[in-house]
PDB file of C-alpha atoms in Angstrom:
ATOM      1  CA  MET A   1     -33.054   2.541   6.841  1.00  0.00           C
ATOM      2  CA  LYS A   2     -32.847   6.133   6.534  1.00  0.00           C
ATOM      3  CA  GLY A   3     -30.503   6.678   9.799  1.00  0.00           C
ATOM      4  CA  LYS A   4     -28.693   3.652   8.306  1.00  0.00           C
ATOM      5  CA  ASN A   5     -26.787   5.118   6.089  1.00  0.00           C
ATOM      6  CA  LYS A   6     -26.205   8.175   7.676  1.00  0.00           C
ATOM      7  CA  CYS A   7     -23.440   6.297   8.804  1.00  0.00           C
ATOM      8  CA  GLU A   8     -21.650   4.454   6.066  1.00  0.00           C
ATOM      9  CA  SER A   9     -19.575   6.312   4.189  1.00  0.00           C
ATOM     10  CA  LEU A  10     -16.524   5.419   1.787  1.00  0.00           C
ATOM     11  CA  GLY A  11     -13.765   6.775   4.311  1.00  0.00           C
ATOM     12  CA  LYS A  12     -14.844   4.111   6.675  1.00  0.00           C
ATOM     13  CA  TYR A  13     -14.613   1.278   4.626  1.00  0.00           C
ATOM     14  CA  ILE A  14     -11.257   2.574   3.046  1.00  0.00           C
ATOM     15  CA  SER A  15      -9.903   2.594   6.915  1.00  0.00           C
ATOM     16  CA  GLU A  16     -11.661  -0.831   8.082  1.00  0.00           C
ATOM     17  CA  LEU A  17      -9.951  -2.139   5.405  1.00  0.00           C
ATOM     18  CA  TYR A  18      -6.530  -0.294   5.698  1.00  0.00           C
ATOM     19  CA  ARG A  19      -6.389  -1.591   9.382  1.00  0.00           C
ATOM     20  CA  VAL A  20      -7.325  -4.807   8.735  1.00  0.00           C
ATOM     21  CA  GLN A  21      -4.697  -5.253   5.418  1.00  0.00           C
ATOM     22  CA  ASN A  22      -2.041  -3.493   8.419  1.00  0.00           C
ATOM     23  CA  SER A  23      -2.702  -6.633  10.676  1.00  0.00           C
ATOM     24  CA  TYR A  24      -2.693  -9.080   8.725  1.00  0.00           C
ATOM     25  CA  LEU A  25       0.995  -7.720   7.396  1.00  0.00           C
ATOM     26  CA  SER A  26       1.896  -6.367  10.032  1.00  0.00           C
ATOM     27  CA  LYS A  27       1.579 -10.146  11.299  1.00  0.00           C
ATOM     28  CA  ARG A  28       3.126 -11.365   8.579  1.00  0.00           C
ATOM     29  CA  PHE A  29       6.167  -9.202   8.048  1.00  0.00           C
ATOM     30  CA  ASN A  30       6.862  -9.351  11.966  1.00  0.00           C
ATOM     31  CA  LYS A  31       8.469 -12.902  11.567  1.00  0.00           C
ATOM     32  CA  LEU A  32      11.082 -11.173   9.232  1.00  0.00           C
ATOM     33  CA  ASN A  33      11.431  -8.289  11.514  1.00  0.00           C
ATOM     34  CA  ILE A  34       9.977  -5.203   9.594  1.00  0.00           C
ATOM     35  CA  GLY A  35       7.585  -3.031  10.537  1.00  0.00           C
ATOM     36  CA  ALA A  36       4.176  -1.806   9.134  1.00  0.00           C
ATOM     37  CA  GLY A  37       5.547   1.145   8.992  1.00  0.00           C
ATOM     38  CA  GLN A  38       8.240   0.160   6.499  1.00  0.00           C
ATOM     39  CA  TYR A  39       6.805  -3.206   4.327  1.00  0.00           C
ATOM     40  CA  LEU A  40       5.890   0.473   2.043  1.00  0.00           C
ATOM     41  CA  PHE A  41       9.424   1.548   1.844  1.00  0.00           C
ATOM     42  CA  LEU A  42      10.637  -1.407   1.622  1.00  0.00           C
ATOM     43  CA  LEU A  43       8.072  -2.420  -1.914  1.00  0.00           C
ATOM     44  CA  HIS A  44       9.101   1.149  -3.569  1.00  0.00           C
ATOM     45  CA  LEU A  45      12.493   0.144  -2.969  1.00  0.00           C
ATOM     46  CA  TYR A  46      12.223  -3.382  -4.638  1.00  0.00           C
ATOM     47  CA  LYS A  47      10.938  -1.717  -7.326  1.00  0.00           C
ATOM     48  CA  TYR A  48      12.731   2.098  -7.685  1.00  0.00           C
ATOM     49  CA  ARG A  49      16.165   0.093  -6.628  1.00  0.00           C
ATOM     50  CA  GLY A  50      18.262   3.361  -5.214  1.00  0.00           C
ATOM     51  CA  ALA A  51      15.844   5.622  -4.920  1.00  0.00           C
ATOM     52  CA  THR A  52      16.492   8.800  -2.997  1.00  0.00           C
ATOM     53  CA  GLN A  53      15.024   9.309   0.436  1.00  0.00           C
ATOM     54  CA  GLU A  54      13.307  12.482  -1.162  1.00  0.00           C
ATOM     55  CA  GLU A  55      11.763  10.260  -3.798  1.00  0.00           C
ATOM     56  CA  LEU A  56      10.796   7.918  -1.382  1.00  0.00           C
ATOM     57  CA  THR A  57       8.189  10.080   0.430  1.00  0.00           C
ATOM     58  CA  GLU A  58       6.935  12.274  -2.852  1.00  0.00           C
ATOM     59  CA  MET A  59       5.601   8.275  -4.191  1.00  0.00           C
ATOM     60  CA  LEU A  60       4.363   7.407  -1.045  1.00  0.00           C
ATOM     61  CA  LYS A  61       2.946  10.801  -0.158  1.00  0.00           C
ATOM     62  CA  VAL A  62       4.487  10.773   3.393  1.00  0.00           C
ATOM     63  CA  ASP A  63       6.601  13.395   6.183  1.00  0.00           C
ATOM     64  CA  LYS A  64      10.309  13.143   5.462  1.00  0.00           C
ATOM     65  CA  ALA A  65      10.304  12.619   9.295  1.00  0.00           C
ATOM     66  CA  THR A  66       7.878   9.233   8.138  1.00  0.00           C
ATOM     67  CA  THR A  67      10.828   8.640   5.771  1.00  0.00           C
ATOM     68  CA  THR A  68      13.898   9.527   8.276  1.00  0.00           C
ATOM     69  CA  ARG A  69      12.514   6.914  10.492  1.00  0.00           C
ATOM     70  CA  ALA A  70      11.064   3.946   8.353  1.00  0.00           C
ATOM     71  CA  ILE A  71      14.261   3.619   6.940  1.00  0.00           C
ATOM     72  CA  LYS A  72      16.842   4.115   9.524  1.00  0.00           C
ATOM     73  CA  LYS A  73      15.012   1.231  11.094  1.00  0.00           C
ATOM     74  CA  LEU A  74      15.298  -0.516   7.644  1.00  0.00           C
ATOM     75  CA  GLU A  75      19.074   0.143   8.283  1.00  0.00           C
ATOM     76  CA  ASP A  76      18.856  -0.821  11.632  1.00  0.00           C
ATOM     77  CA  ASN A  77      17.913  -4.277  10.739  1.00  0.00           C
ATOM     78  CA  GLY A  78      20.251  -4.476   8.065  1.00  0.00           C
ATOM     79  CA  TYR A  79      17.811  -3.864   4.806  1.00  0.00           C
ATOM     80  CA  VAL A  80      18.989  -0.402   3.832  1.00  0.00           C
ATOM     81  CA  ILE A  81      22.176   1.434   3.387  1.00  0.00           C
ATOM     82  CA  ARG A  82      22.499   5.572   2.673  1.00  0.00           C
ATOM     83  CA  ASP A  83      25.019   6.198  -0.022  1.00  0.00           C
ATOM     84  CA  LYS A  84      25.497   9.552  -0.026  1.00  0.00           C
ATOM     85  CA  ARG A  85      25.054  10.493  -3.343  1.00  0.00           C
ATOM     86  CA  LYS A  86      28.552  12.220  -5.286  1.00  0.00           C
ATOM     87  CA  GLU A  87      26.155  15.716  -6.956  1.00  0.00           C
ATOM     88  CA  ASP A  88      24.232  16.601  -3.902  1.00  0.00           C
ATOM     89  CA  LYS A  89      25.440  15.592  -0.595  1.00  0.00           C
ATOM     90  CA  ARG A  90      22.865  16.339   1.913  1.00  0.00           C
ATOM     91  CA  ALA A  91      20.694  13.634  -1.051  1.00  0.00           C
ATOM     92  CA  TYR A  92      21.005  10.005  -0.048  1.00  0.00           C
ATOM     93  CA  ASN A  93      20.168   6.613  -1.942  1.00  0.00           C
ATOM     94  CA  VAL A  94      18.505   4.106  -0.344  1.00  0.00           C
ATOM     95  CA  ILE A  95      20.410   1.133  -1.659  1.00  0.00           C
ATOM     96  CA  LEU A  96      18.909  -2.560  -0.926  1.00  0.00           C
ATOM     97  CA  THR A  97      21.402  -4.771   1.415  1.00  0.00           C
ATOM     98  CA  GLU A  98      21.835  -8.444   0.602  1.00  0.00           C
ATOM     99  CA  LYS A  99      19.488  -9.243   3.196  1.00  0.00           C
ATOM    100  CA  ALA A 100      16.747  -7.393   1.749  1.00  0.00           C
ATOM    101  CA  LEU A 101      17.906  -9.145  -1.641  1.00  0.00           C
ATOM    102  CA  ASP A 102      17.375 -12.535   0.349  1.00  0.00           C
ATOM    103  CA  ILE A 103      13.763 -11.803   1.966  1.00  0.00           C
ATOM    104  CA  GLU A 104      13.176 -10.984  -1.371  1.00  0.00           C
ATOM    105  CA  PRO A 105      10.650 -13.816  -2.479  1.00  0.00           C
ATOM    106  CA  LYS A 106       8.815 -14.558   1.660  1.00  0.00           C
ATOM    107  CA  PHE A 107       7.872 -11.125   0.900  1.00  0.00           C
ATOM    108  CA  PHE A 108       6.622 -10.815  -1.902  1.00  0.00           C
ATOM    109  CA  GLU A 109       4.805 -14.517  -1.560  1.00  0.00           C
ATOM    110  CA  ILE A 110       3.098 -12.288   1.586  1.00  0.00           C
ATOM    111  CA  LEU A 111       1.279 -10.027  -0.815  1.00  0.00           C
ATOM    112  CA  ASP A 112       0.548 -12.206  -2.821  1.00  0.00           C
ATOM    113  CA  GLU A 113      -1.185 -13.551  -0.491  1.00  0.00           C
ATOM    114  CA  TRP A 114      -2.940 -10.429   0.818  1.00  0.00           C
ATOM    115  CA  LYS A 115      -4.061 -10.633  -2.970  1.00  0.00           C
ATOM    116  CA  ASN A 116      -5.490 -13.398  -2.966  1.00  0.00           C
ATOM    117  CA  LYS A 117      -7.741 -13.150   0.198  1.00  0.00           C
ATOM    118  CA  LEU A 118      -8.589 -10.040  -1.255  1.00  0.00           C
ATOM    119  CA  LYS A 119      -9.447 -11.995  -4.716  1.00  0.00           C
ATOM    120  CA  GLU A 120     -11.046 -14.607  -3.348  1.00  0.00           C
ATOM    121  CA  ILE A 121     -14.315 -11.749  -1.607  1.00  0.00           C
ATOM    122  CA  LEU A 122     -13.861 -10.143  -5.799  1.00  0.00           C
ATOM    123  CA  SER A 123     -14.515 -10.992  -9.029  1.00  0.00           C
ATOM    124  CA  GLU A 124     -12.351 -10.225 -11.289  1.00  0.00           C
ATOM    125  CA  GLU A 125     -14.814  -7.272 -13.177  1.00  0.00           C
ATOM    126  CA  GLU A 126     -15.302  -6.206  -9.506  1.00  0.00           C
ATOM    127  CA  GLU A 127     -11.556  -6.104  -8.847  1.00  0.00           C
ATOM    128  CA  ASN A 128     -10.542  -4.484 -11.694  1.00  0.00           C
ATOM    129  CA  THR A 129     -13.269  -1.865 -11.163  1.00  0.00           C
ATOM    130  CA  LEU A 130     -12.314  -1.227  -7.364  1.00  0.00           C
ATOM    131  CA  LEU A 131      -9.419  -0.425  -8.492  1.00  0.00           C
ATOM    132  CA  LYS A 132      -9.886   1.813 -11.375  1.00  0.00           C
ATOM    133  CA  LEU A 133     -11.964   3.995  -8.907  1.00  0.00           C
ATOM    134  CA  LEU A 134      -9.411   4.411  -5.976  1.00  0.00           C
ATOM    135  CA  LYS A 135      -6.886   4.830  -8.617  1.00  0.00           C
ATOM    136  CA  LYS A 136      -9.072   7.562  -9.868  1.00  0.00           C
ATOM    137  CA  ILE A 137      -9.515   9.038  -6.686  1.00  0.00           C
ATOM    138  CA  SER A 138      -5.782   8.850  -5.702  1.00  0.00           C
ATOM    139  CA  ILE A 139      -4.485  10.849  -8.113  1.00  0.00           C
ATOM    140  CA  SER A 140      -6.705  13.030  -7.959  1.00  0.00           C
ATOM    141  CA  ASN A 141      -5.096  15.942  -6.133  1.00  0.00           C
ATOM    142  CA  LEU A 142      -7.560  16.172  -3.185  1.00  0.00           C
ATOM    143  CA  ILE A 143      -6.171  18.285  -0.495  1.00  0.00           C
TER     144      ILE A 143
END
């Protein structure tokens, strides 16, 4: 049993859960022509309407190139438009299109399906504890 614990780590399970979630959501969002690298940006745009690319980069803790690629794909698929800010011509607000607004209920239905799959496994108390612990790790600025 001693050797078994050497292979167990928090990172391993977080990584596995991330991959399983990504696989599930990729299959479901693929029907809407939204890639795995784009749904988080769309999610944040639903919550923070008209956010700038820079704000999205900061919120999602990704680099600027990742944000640019994701927004470009969403733009190419008709889900967003980029609008130059009047105050700063180098910055863009990312605006949801009618197409994005039309799929919003389906988008959140897919996320709810995933959330419900997790709720089948965890009690409410376990879910609350897990959320609290993951949030604590996430906001701790490990880097």
